[in-house]
mmCIF file of C-alpha atoms and ligand atoms in Angstrom:
data_model
loop_
_atom_site.group_PDB
_atom_site.id
_atom_site.type_symbol
_atom_site.label_atom_id
_atom_site.label_comp_id
_atom_site.label_asym_id
_atom_site.label_seq_id
_atom_site.Cartn_x
_atom_site.Cartn_y
_atom_site.Cartn_z
ATOM 1 C CA MET C 1 52.462 45.012 223.389
ATOM 2 C CA LEU C 2 52.175 42.392 224.010
ATOM 3 C CA VAL C 3 49.296 40.803 226.751
ATOM 4 C CA VAL C 4 50.702 37.629 228.864
ATOM 5 C CA MET C 5 47.632 35.844 230.229
ATOM 6 C CA LYS C 6 47.569 34.175 233.507
ATOM 7 C CA ALA C 7 48.698 31.060 233.642
ATOM 8 C CA GLN C 8 45.318 29.521 234.882
ATOM 9 C CA ALA C 9 43.556 31.581 232.095
ATOM 10 C CA THR C 10 40.916 29.676 230.516
ATOM 11 C CA GLU C 11 40.815 29.410 226.754
ATOM 12 C CA ASP C 12 37.296 31.856 226.814
ATOM 13 C CA GLN C 13 39.750 34.198 228.355
ATOM 14 C CA VAL C 14 42.311 34.280 226.146
ATOM 15 C CA ARG C 15 39.920 34.670 222.887
ATOM 16 C CA ALA C 16 37.811 37.409 225.170
ATOM 17 C CA VAL C 17 41.199 39.526 224.114
ATOM 18 C CA CYS C 18 41.673 38.936 220.795
ATOM 19 C CA GLN C 19 38.389 39.821 220.098
ATOM 20 C CA LYS C 20 39.029 43.328 222.445
ATOM 21 C CA ILE C 21 42.412 43.503 220.297
ATOM 22 C CA GLU C 22 40.815 42.566 216.433
ATOM 23 C CA ASN C 23 37.544 44.867 217.554
ATOM 24 C CA LEU C 24 40.254 48.000 218.414
ATOM 25 C CA GLY C 25 41.064 47.265 214.649
ATOM 26 C CA TYR C 26 44.849 45.695 215.722
ATOM 27 C CA ARG C 27 45.926 42.329 215.067
ATOM 28 C CA ALA C 28 46.387 39.790 217.719
ATOM 29 C CA HIS C 29 48.651 36.894 217.476
ATOM 30 C CA SER C 30 48.376 34.050 220.420
ATOM 31 C CA MET C 31 51.244 32.423 221.244
ATOM 32 C CA PRO C 32 51.049 29.466 223.985
ATOM 33 C CA GLY C 33 53.577 28.662 225.478
ATOM 34 C CA ALA C 34 54.658 25.623 228.285
ATOM 35 C CA THR C 35 53.106 27.553 231.699
ATOM 36 C CA ARG C 36 51.255 30.644 230.351
ATOM 37 C CA THR C 37 49.389 32.334 227.160
ATOM 38 C CA ALA C 38 51.509 35.532 225.621
ATOM 39 C CA ILE C 39 49.229 37.649 223.024
ATOM 40 C CA GLY C 40 51.038 40.123 220.790
ATOM 41 C CA ILE C 41 50.153 42.880 218.877
ATOM 42 C CA THR C 42 50.508 44.298 215.517
ATOM 43 C CA GLY C 43 48.801 46.665 212.938
ATOM 44 C CA ASN C 44 49.540 49.209 216.339
ATOM 45 C CA LYS C 45 51.352 52.902 214.683
ATOM 46 C CA GLY C 46 51.529 53.965 218.295
ATOM 47 C CA GLU C 47 51.020 52.582 221.717
ATOM 48 C CA VAL C 48 47.719 50.643 223.234
ATOM 49 C CA GLU C 49 45.223 51.389 225.315
ATOM 50 C CA GLN C 50 47.336 49.640 228.144
ATOM 51 C CA GLY C 51 43.714 49.644 230.274
ATOM 52 C CA THR C 52 41.280 48.764 228.772
ATOM 53 C CA LEU C 53 43.280 45.475 228.699
ATOM 54 C CA GLU C 54 45.129 44.890 230.569
ATOM 55 C CA GLU C 55 41.902 44.973 233.229
ATOM 56 C CA MET C 56 40.280 42.101 231.178
ATOM 57 C CA PRO C 57 39.799 38.559 233.203
ATOM 58 C CA GLY C 58 42.351 36.193 232.590
ATOM 59 C CA VAL C 59 45.706 38.734 232.532
ATOM 60 C CA GLN C 60 48.461 39.047 234.108
ATOM 61 C CA GLU C 61 49.908 41.855 232.462
ATOM 62 C CA VAL C 62 50.253 44.037 229.129
ATOM 63 C CA ILE C 63 53.993 44.885 228.417
ATOM 64 C CA GLN C 64 55.728 46.931 225.918
ATOM 65 C CA VAL C 65 58.135 45.219 223.761
ATOM 66 C CA SER C 66 60.929 48.161 222.935
ATOM 67 C CA LYS C 67 62.484 45.575 220.660
ATOM 68 C CA PRO C 68 61.403 46.246 216.895
ATOM 69 C CA TYR C 69 60.533 42.178 217.012
ATOM 70 C CA LYS C 70 57.597 41.120 218.824
ATOM 71 C CA LEU C 71 56.386 38.008 217.523
ATOM 72 C CA VAL C 72 59.910 36.695 217.179
ATOM 73 C CA SER C 73 61.221 38.043 220.037
ATOM 74 C CA ARG C 74 61.694 35.568 223.396
ATOM 75 C CA ASP C 75 59.848 38.177 225.627
ATOM 76 C CA LEU C 76 56.696 36.580 223.044
ATOM 77 C CA LYS C 77 57.358 33.070 223.453
ATOM 78 C CA GLU C 78 59.993 31.862 225.731
ATOM 79 C CA GLU C 79 59.842 28.105 224.942
ATOM 80 C CA ASN C 80 62.459 27.536 221.425
ATOM 81 C CA THR C 81 59.609 26.569 218.860
ATOM 82 C CA VAL C 82 59.390 22.771 217.313
ATOM 83 C CA ILE C 83 58.308 22.953 213.213
ATOM 84 C CA THR C 84 56.873 19.470 213.413
ATOM 85 C CA PHE C 85 56.194 17.996 209.969
ATOM 86 C CA PRO C 86 53.041 15.177 209.634
ATOM 87 C CA GLY C 87 54.219 11.682 209.745
ATOM 88 C CA THR C 88 53.188 8.654 207.272
ATOM 89 C CA ALA C 89 50.325 7.105 207.045
ATOM 90 C CA ALA C 90 52.288 3.816 208.807
ATOM 91 C CA GLY C 91 52.183 6.118 211.986
ATOM 92 C CA ILE C 92 56.038 6.637 212.092
ATOM 93 C CA ASP C 93 56.477 10.166 213.629
ATOM 94 C CA GLY C 94 57.507 13.232 210.834
ATOM 95 C CA PRO C 95 60.152 15.063 211.301
ATOM 96 C CA THR C 96 60.913 17.709 213.226
ATOM 97 C CA ILE C 97 63.051 21.003 213.385
ATOM 98 C CA GLY C 98 64.570 22.835 216.443
ATOM 99 C CA GLY C 99 63.613 20.042 218.653
ATOM 100 C CA THR C 100 65.739 17.920 220.306
ATOM 101 C CA GLY C 101 66.780 15.692 217.136
ATOM 102 C CA LEU C 102 69.101 17.679 214.250
ATOM 103 C CA ALA C 103 67.884 18.613 211.205
ATOM 104 C CA ILE C 104 69.098 17.840 208.541
ATOM 105 C CA VAL C 105 68.833 19.100 204.700
ATOM 106 C CA ALA C 106 70.740 17.354 202.045
ATOM 107 C CA GLY C 107 70.697 17.115 198.723
ATOM 108 C CA PRO C 108 71.467 18.909 194.869
ATOM 109 C CA CYS C 109 72.223 22.817 194.650
ATOM 110 C CA ALA C 110 69.787 21.968 191.076
ATOM 111 C CA ILE C 111 67.207 19.155 190.486
ATOM 112 C CA GLU C 112 69.066 19.256 186.913
ATOM 113 C CA ASN C 113 67.679 15.791 186.745
ATOM 114 C CA ARG C 114 65.632 12.506 187.193
ATOM 115 C CA GLU C 115 68.443 10.640 187.839
ATOM 116 C CA GLN C 116 70.480 12.904 189.521
ATOM 117 C CA ALA C 117 67.876 13.754 191.896
ATOM 118 C CA PHE C 118 67.075 10.314 192.661
ATOM 119 C CA THR C 119 71.010 9.001 192.720
ATOM 120 C CA VAL C 120 71.502 11.584 195.700
ATOM 121 C CA ALA C 121 67.894 11.584 197.341
ATOM 122 C CA GLU C 122 69.040 7.901 197.802
ATOM 123 C CA ARG C 123 72.740 8.462 199.156
ATOM 124 C CA VAL C 124 71.502 11.583 201.805
ATOM 125 C CA HIS C 125 68.959 9.308 202.454
ATOM 126 C CA ARG C 126 70.633 6.461 203.709
ATOM 127 C CA ALA C 127 72.920 8.078 205.513
ATOM 128 C CA GLY C 128 70.039 9.818 206.985
ATOM 129 C CA ALA C 129 69.255 13.387 206.184
ATOM 130 C CA GLN C 130 64.817 13.907 207.236
ATOM 131 C CA PHE C 131 65.138 16.389 204.409
ATOM 132 C CA PHE C 132 65.796 16.922 200.952
ATOM 133 C CA ARG C 133 66.083 20.073 199.475
ATOM 134 C CA GLY C 134 67.163 20.960 195.658
ATOM 135 C CA GLY C 135 65.911 24.032 194.031
ATOM 136 C CA ALA C 136 63.619 23.970 191.580
ATOM 137 C CA TYR C 137 63.583 27.679 190.559
ATOM 138 C CA LYS C 138 67.261 28.864 190.720
ATOM 139 C CA PRO C 139 68.111 32.948 191.539
ATOM 140 C CA ARG C 140 71.492 32.701 189.570
ATOM 141 C CA THR C 141 74.195 35.995 188.720
ATOM 142 C CA SER C 142 73.594 35.466 185.394
ATOM 143 C CA PRO C 143 70.627 34.767 183.691
ATOM 144 C CA TYR C 144 72.352 32.957 181.242
ATOM 145 C CA SER C 145 72.827 29.928 183.566
ATOM 146 C CA PHE C 146 71.061 27.664 184.534
ATOM 147 C CA GLN C 147 67.475 28.290 185.928
ATOM 148 C CA GLY C 148 66.300 25.213 186.780
ATOM 149 C CA LEU C 149 63.400 22.667 185.860
ATOM 150 C CA GLY C 150 60.558 24.830 187.234
ATOM 151 C CA GLU C 151 57.524 22.929 188.325
ATOM 152 C CA GLU C 152 58.806 19.555 186.070
ATOM 153 C CA GLY C 153 61.471 19.937 188.639
ATOM 154 C CA LEU C 154 59.065 20.271 191.841
ATOM 155 C CA ARG C 155 57.684 17.175 190.531
ATOM 156 C CA ILE C 156 60.126 14.630 190.775
ATOM 157 C CA MET C 157 60.993 15.826 194.400
ATOM 158 C CA ALA C 158 57.757 14.959 195.330
ATOM 159 C CA GLU C 159 57.995 11.519 193.800
ATOM 160 C CA ILE C 160 61.579 12.111 195.290
ATOM 161 C CA ARG C 161 59.111 11.733 198.790
ATOM 162 C CA GLN C 162 57.293 9.455 197.812
ATOM 163 C CA GLN C 163 59.882 6.938 196.885
ATOM 164 C CA PHE C 164 62.498 7.655 200.120
ATOM 165 C CA GLY C 165 59.764 9.715 202.788
ATOM 166 C CA MET C 166 62.108 12.613 202.856
ATOM 167 C CA LYS C 167 60.678 15.951 203.310
ATOM 168 C CA ILE C 168 61.136 18.006 200.344
ATOM 169 C CA ILE C 169 62.930 22.574 200.835
ATOM 170 C CA THR C 170 62.538 24.290 198.159
ATOM 171 C CA GLU C 171 63.085 27.616 197.731
ATOM 172 C CA ALA C 172 60.233 30.205 195.988
ATOM 173 C CA ILE C 173 61.774 33.379 194.475
ATOM 174 C CA ASP C 174 58.654 35.167 193.510
ATOM 175 C CA HIS C 175 54.286 35.073 193.789
ATOM 176 C CA GLU C 176 54.719 32.683 190.566
ATOM 177 C CA SER C 177 56.599 29.784 192.036
ATOM 178 C CA LEU C 178 55.748 30.534 195.366
ATOM 179 C CA ASP C 179 52.395 29.427 194.360
ATOM 180 C CA LEU C 180 53.417 25.866 193.200
ATOM 181 C CA VAL C 181 56.507 25.629 195.260
ATOM 182 C CA GLU C 182 53.483 26.133 198.353
ATOM 183 C CA GLU C 183 51.542 22.754 195.969
ATOM 184 C CA TYR C 184 54.587 20.857 195.946
ATOM 185 C CA ALA C 185 56.816 20.626 198.884
ATOM 186 C CA ASP C 186 57.098 20.256 202.988
ATOM 187 C CA MET C 187 58.442 23.862 203.329
ATOM 188 C CA ILE C 188 58.930 27.266 201.277
ATOM 189 C CA GLN C 189 62.679 27.828 201.026
ATOM 190 C CA ILE C 190 63.849 32.412 201.362
ATOM 191 C CA GLY C 191 66.274 32.709 199.461
ATOM 192 C CA ALA C 192 69.197 35.159 200.755
ATOM 193 C CA ARG C 193 68.645 37.427 197.557
ATOM 194 C CA ASN C 194 65.536 37.684 198.431
ATOM 195 C CA MET C 195 65.815 37.582 202.135
ATOM 196 C CA GLN C 196 64.264 41.469 201.747
ATOM 197 C CA ASN C 197 61.423 40.863 199.050
ATOM 198 C CA PHE C 198 59.067 42.272 201.328
ATOM 199 C CA SER C 199 56.041 41.378 199.260
ATOM 200 C CA LEU C 200 57.043 37.743 198.863
ATOM 201 C CA LEU C 201 57.968 37.892 202.517
ATOM 202 C CA LYS C 202 54.078 38.959 203.175
ATOM 203 C CA ARG C 203 52.827 35.788 201.212
ATOM 204 C CA ALA C 204 54.684 32.707 202.663
ATOM 205 C CA GLY C 205 53.345 34.480 205.842
ATOM 206 C CA ARG C 206 49.569 33.791 203.660
ATOM 207 C CA SER C 207 51.387 30.545 203.694
ATOM 208 C CA ARG C 208 50.136 27.546 205.519
ATOM 209 C CA LYS C 209 53.591 25.305 204.186
ATOM 210 C CA PRO C 210 56.672 26.485 207.162
ATOM 211 C CA VAL C 211 59.459 28.784 205.657
ATOM 212 C CA LEU C 212 63.273 28.166 205.199
ATOM 213 C CA LEU C 213 64.646 32.269 205.874
ATOM 214 C CA LYS C 214 68.048 32.369 204.693
ATOM 215 C CA ARG C 215 70.248 35.141 206.162
ATOM 216 C CA GLY C 216 70.487 38.035 203.501
ATOM 217 C CA MET C 217 74.398 38.588 202.214
ATOM 218 C CA ALA C 218 75.075 42.236 204.662
ATOM 219 C CA ALA C 219 72.281 41.229 207.123
ATOM 220 C CA THR C 220 72.366 42.100 210.348
ATOM 221 C CA LEU C 221 70.883 40.403 212.980
ATOM 222 C CA GLU C 222 67.878 42.754 213.465
ATOM 223 C CA GLU C 223 67.303 42.839 209.691
ATOM 224 C CA PHE C 224 67.480 38.973 209.186
ATOM 225 C CA LEU C 225 65.285 38.650 212.774
ATOM 226 C CA MET C 226 62.490 41.693 211.378
ATOM 227 C CA ALA C 227 62.277 39.194 208.163
ATOM 228 C CA ALA C 228 61.272 36.636 210.098
ATOM 229 C CA GLU C 229 58.544 39.416 211.719
ATOM 230 C CA TYR C 230 56.973 39.378 207.893
ATOM 231 C CA ILE C 231 56.279 36.712 207.417
ATOM 232 C CA MET C 232 55.104 36.089 210.598
ATOM 233 C CA SER C 233 52.954 38.673 211.322
ATOM 234 C CA GLU C 234 50.496 37.725 208.424
ATOM 235 C CA GLY C 235 49.806 34.604 210.876
ATOM 236 C CA ASN C 236 52.831 32.231 209.590
ATOM 237 C CA TYR C 237 54.571 31.078 212.608
ATOM 238 C CA ASN C 238 56.294 27.731 211.607
ATOM 239 C CA VAL C 239 59.610 29.998 210.671
ATOM 240 C CA ALA C 240 63.361 28.770 211.098
ATOM 241 C CA LEU C 241 66.366 30.664 210.359
ATOM 242 C CA CYS C 242 69.183 29.686 208.093
ATOM 243 C CA GLU C 243 72.828 31.075 208.444
ATOM 244 C CA ARG C 244 74.268 30.501 205.242
ATOM 245 C CA GLY C 245 77.210 33.259 205.044
ATOM 246 C CA VAL C 246 77.346 37.062 204.377
ATOM 247 C CA ARG C 247 80.196 39.280 202.394
ATOM 248 C CA THR C 248 83.543 40.448 204.254
ATOM 249 C CA PHE C 249 86.874 40.844 202.662
ATOM 250 C CA ALA C 250 87.721 37.472 202.863
ATOM 251 C CA ASP C 251 88.487 36.058 200.067
ATOM 252 C CA HIS C 252 89.864 32.742 201.214
ATOM 253 C CA THR C 253 86.287 31.477 201.305
ATOM 254 C CA ARG C 254 83.113 32.370 199.770
ATOM 255 C CA ASN C 255 81.518 33.967 202.491
ATOM 256 C CA THR C 256 81.937 34.217 205.518
ATOM 257 C CA LEU C 257 80.464 32.294 207.658
ATOM 258 C CA ASP C 258 79.452 33.612 210.881
ATOM 259 C CA LEU C 259 78.305 31.390 213.674
ATOM 260 C CA SER C 260 78.010 33.737 216.331
ATOM 261 C CA VAL C 261 74.812 34.392 215.009
ATOM 262 C CA VAL C 262 73.965 31.188 216.047
ATOM 263 C CA PRO C 263 73.915 32.426 220.157
ATOM 264 C CA ALA C 264 72.485 35.625 219.354
ATOM 265 C CA VAL C 265 69.337 34.313 217.206
ATOM 266 C CA GLN C 266 68.965 31.803 220.403
ATOM 267 C CA ARG C 267 69.548 34.687 222.900
ATOM 268 C CA LEU C 268 66.463 37.293 221.021
ATOM 269 C CA SER C 269 64.216 34.781 219.352
ATOM 270 C CA HIS C 270 62.339 31.075 219.737
ATOM 271 C CA LEU C 271 62.161 30.012 216.399
ATOM 272 C CA PRO C 272 64.652 27.520 215.433
ATOM 273 C CA ILE C 273 68.398 27.868 213.266
ATOM 274 C CA LEU C 274 69.774 26.263 210.722
ATOM 275 C CA VAL C 275 73.337 26.742 209.615
ATOM 276 C CA ASP C 276 74.286 25.849 205.819
ATOM 277 C CA PRO C 277 78.343 25.325 205.270
ATOM 278 C CA SER C 278 77.769 24.581 201.926
ATOM 279 C CA HIS C 279 77.034 28.799 200.565
ATOM 280 C CA GLY C 280 79.065 29.843 203.451
ATOM 281 C CA THR C 281 81.901 28.686 202.335
ATOM 282 C CA GLY C 282 81.323 27.815 198.858
ATOM 283 C CA LYS C 283 84.505 25.098 199.139
ATOM 284 C CA ARG C 284 84.297 21.630 199.747
ATOM 285 C CA ASN C 285 86.936 20.725 202.047
ATOM 286 C CA LYS C 286 85.597 23.049 204.623
ATOM 287 C CA VAL C 287 82.146 22.382 204.580
ATOM 288 C CA THR C 288 82.788 19.279 206.781
ATOM 289 C CA PRO C 289 85.386 21.207 209.606
ATOM 290 C CA LEU C 290 82.072 24.078 209.624
ATOM 291 C CA SER C 291 79.289 21.157 209.773
ATOM 292 C CA ARG C 292 81.509 20.262 213.153
ATOM 293 C CA ALA C 293 81.735 23.279 214.502
ATOM 294 C CA ALA C 294 77.608 24.311 214.066
ATOM 295 C CA VAL C 295 77.028 21.502 215.627
ATOM 296 C CA ALA C 296 79.142 22.737 218.856
ATOM 297 C CA VAL C 297 77.690 26.414 218.348
ATOM 298 C CA GLY C 298 73.745 24.900 218.841
ATOM 299 C CA ALA C 299 72.290 25.080 216.027
ATOM 300 C CA ASP C 300 69.401 23.791 215.326
ATOM 301 C CA GLY C 301 70.954 21.730 212.079
ATOM 302 C CA LEU C 302 72.851 21.382 208.829
ATOM 303 C CA MET C 303 71.737 22.182 204.902
ATOM 304 C CA VAL C 304 74.630 20.907 202.833
ATOM 305 C CA GLU C 305 74.295 20.393 198.969
ATOM 306 C CA VAL C 306 75.298 16.963 197.757
ATOM 307 C CA HIS C 307 76.051 16.069 193.857
ATOM 308 C CA HIS C 308 77.501 12.185 192.777
ATOM 309 C CA LYS C 309 79.030 14.409 189.762
ATOM 310 C CA PRO C 310 79.765 17.344 190.852
ATOM 311 C CA ASP C 311 82.422 18.350 187.973
ATOM 312 C CA GLU C 312 79.121 18.321 186.704
ATOM 313 C CA ALA C 313 76.092 19.948 188.249
ATOM 314 C CA LEU C 314 74.460 22.171 186.277
ATOM 315 C CA SER C 315 75.930 25.206 189.757
ATOM 316 C CA ASP C 316 77.530 25.137 192.715
ATOM 317 C CA GLY C 317 80.085 22.019 191.937
ATOM 318 C CA PRO C 318 82.847 24.024 194.299
ATOM 319 C CA GLN C 319 80.758 23.018 196.852
ATOM 320 C CA SER C 320 78.951 20.154 196.953
ATOM 321 C CA LEU C 321 80.606 17.133 198.850
ATOM 322 C CA PHE C 322 80.481 13.864 197.204
ATOM 323 C CA PRO C 323 77.446 11.294 198.804
ATOM 324 C CA ASP C 324 80.496 9.448 200.335
ATOM 325 C CA GLN C 325 81.842 13.177 201.691
ATOM 326 C CA PHE C 326 78.050 13.513 203.498
ATOM 327 C CA ASP C 327 77.892 9.950 205.190
ATOM 328 C CA GLU C 328 81.800 10.804 206.204
ATOM 329 C CA LEU C 329 79.830 14.423 207.359
ATOM 330 C CA MET C 330 77.093 12.277 209.566
ATOM 331 C CA VAL C 331 79.533 9.893 210.962
ATOM 332 C CA GLN C 332 81.401 13.330 212.289
ATOM 333 C CA VAL C 333 78.220 15.811 213.739
ATOM 334 C CA ARG C 334 76.442 12.564 214.977
ATOM 335 C CA GLN C 335 79.797 12.759 217.424
ATOM 336 C CA ILE C 336 79.881 16.203 217.955
ATOM 337 C CA ALA C 337 76.129 16.629 218.760
ATOM 338 C CA ALA C 338 76.010 13.800 221.363
ATOM 339 C CA VAL C 339 78.369 17.107 223.667
ATOM 340 C CA VAL C 340 75.493 19.244 222.886
ATOM 341 C CA GLY C 341 72.757 17.036 223.932
ATOM 342 C CA ARG C 342 71.403 16.534 220.409
ATOM 343 C CA THR C 343 70.805 13.666 218.577
ATOM 344 C CA VAL C 344 71.121 12.697 214.385
ATOM 345 C CA PRO C 345 69.691 10.885 213.000
ATOM 346 C CA SER C 346 71.400 7.335 212.379
ATOM 347 C CA ILE C 347 72.465 5.586 208.853
ATOM 348 C CA ARG C 348 69.733 3.850 207.195
ATOM 349 C CA VAL C 349 70.332 0.473 208.029
ATOM 350 C CA GLY C 350 70.007 -2.473 205.474
ATOM 351 C CA VAL C 351 71.965 -0.728 203.405
ATOM 352 C CA PRO C 352 76.491 -0.548 203.467
ATOM 353 C CA VAL C 353 77.521 3.029 203.639
ATOM 354 C CA ALA C 354 81.195 3.548 202.744
ATOM 355 C CA VAL C 355 82.515 5.398 205.155
ATOM 356 C CA SER C 356 85.662 7.232 203.786
ATOM 357 C CA LYS C 357 89.004 7.525 203.853
HETATM 358 C C1 PEP P 401 70.727 27.769 197.501
HETATM 359 O O1 PEP P 401 70.191 26.685 199.196
HETATM 360 O O2 PEP P 401 70.461 27.196 196.991
HETATM 361 C C2 PEP P 401 71.031 29.254 197.622
HETATM 362 C C3 PEP P 401 70.603 30.053 196.732
HETATM 363 O O3 PEP P 401 71.059 29.866 198.731
HETATM 364 P P1 PEP P 401 71.359 30.980 199.455
HETATM 365 O O4 PEP P 401 69.644 31.937 199.327
HETATM 366 O O5 PEP P 401 71.642 31.269 200.448
HETATM 367 O O6 PEP P 401 72.274 31.527 198.478
HETATM 368 MN MN1 MN P 402 73.421 26.253 195.752
#
C-alpha cells in the first residue's frame, strides 16, 4: 500500500500520516520526491483500511500496490535514486551512484597484501575510478582457496581511502564480517552467493552505510528486486544493484552477462544499477567490449577487476585487466558515455597515463 501526498502537503501532515501508520502497527517509509512525497507501508499482512488514511489532511490518494515489491518500485518514487557519498574536508564533492556521472568501481578481486593493493589503487585512481574495490572476505568455492585477509585487508583499504580519496566498497559475507565492513568501508557489498541470505540482507538494511547488491547467479529480476526490498524494508534506502552475469548453458564465458536486465530494472525501479563485466564474463578479453556495451545500455556505472600481476593473483586473475588495459577501457567508455548523455571521471592530471596498443 502506498500513500501519495499532495504536492503542497506540509511536513507536519506527512509526519501525521507516518504516525497513523505506525499506530496501526505497520511501518511507514516516507520517500520525498521532486514534486510530492509518497509513503510506503510495510508490515501489513493483508489490506490496510484505506478510508482512515485517505481522509487525512494532505493526502492525495491511497494506492494498492499489486507488485510484491513496494519500496524499490517506481510507483513509490518516480525519480532515480542518487546515492551521495560524503565529500572531502577541503570542500570537494563526494562521488555519486545514480547521477549523470558514471560510477567507476575498480580494484583487485582480493586484497592480497599492502604492496599489491596500493599498486593497483594508484593506477585505477589515476585512470579516474572514484571507488576502490577489493575483497577482504572472499566467498570461495573451495575451502582451500585464499579466503581473504579479513580485518587486515579492511585496514589496508582504509589507508587507500586516506591516501587517494577513493571510496571503499568491499564484501561482507556474514553478520560478523558485516560488523567490520560497516566500520571500515564506505559501501557494503552483498555478493551473488548471498543475494538471498535474508538474514544478512536485513542486517545490511539496519546499517547506515549504502549497500551494493549483486545479482544471484540464478536470480530472476523479481527475486533480485525482492532482495533489494529486504534491505530497504529495514530502513536503508541507499541501495545500488549490480548485474554480474547469470549461469547459462554457454561455456565460452564464465557467466552470461545479462545486459537486458539494465533497462528492465530501470523500468520497474528507481534504484541505480551497475554492471560487473569481470565476473560477468570471467575473461579479460571480453571485459572492455562489455563495459562499452554496459554504458551504451544505460548502466549507472561499472565494477571492474584490475591486477598489476594477474598471473600471480590469488583469485580471479584470468578476468583481471592489466592497469594499461583499464586506462584504455576508460578512454573507450568515455566516448560511449558522451553518446548517452553521461559523463566519466577524467584521468587525474599530472601523472602520465599509458593508453595501450
Ligand atoms: C566480487 O565482486 O568479488 C565477487 C565475489 O562477485 P560475485 O559475488 O558477483 O561473484
Ligand atoms: Mn572476483
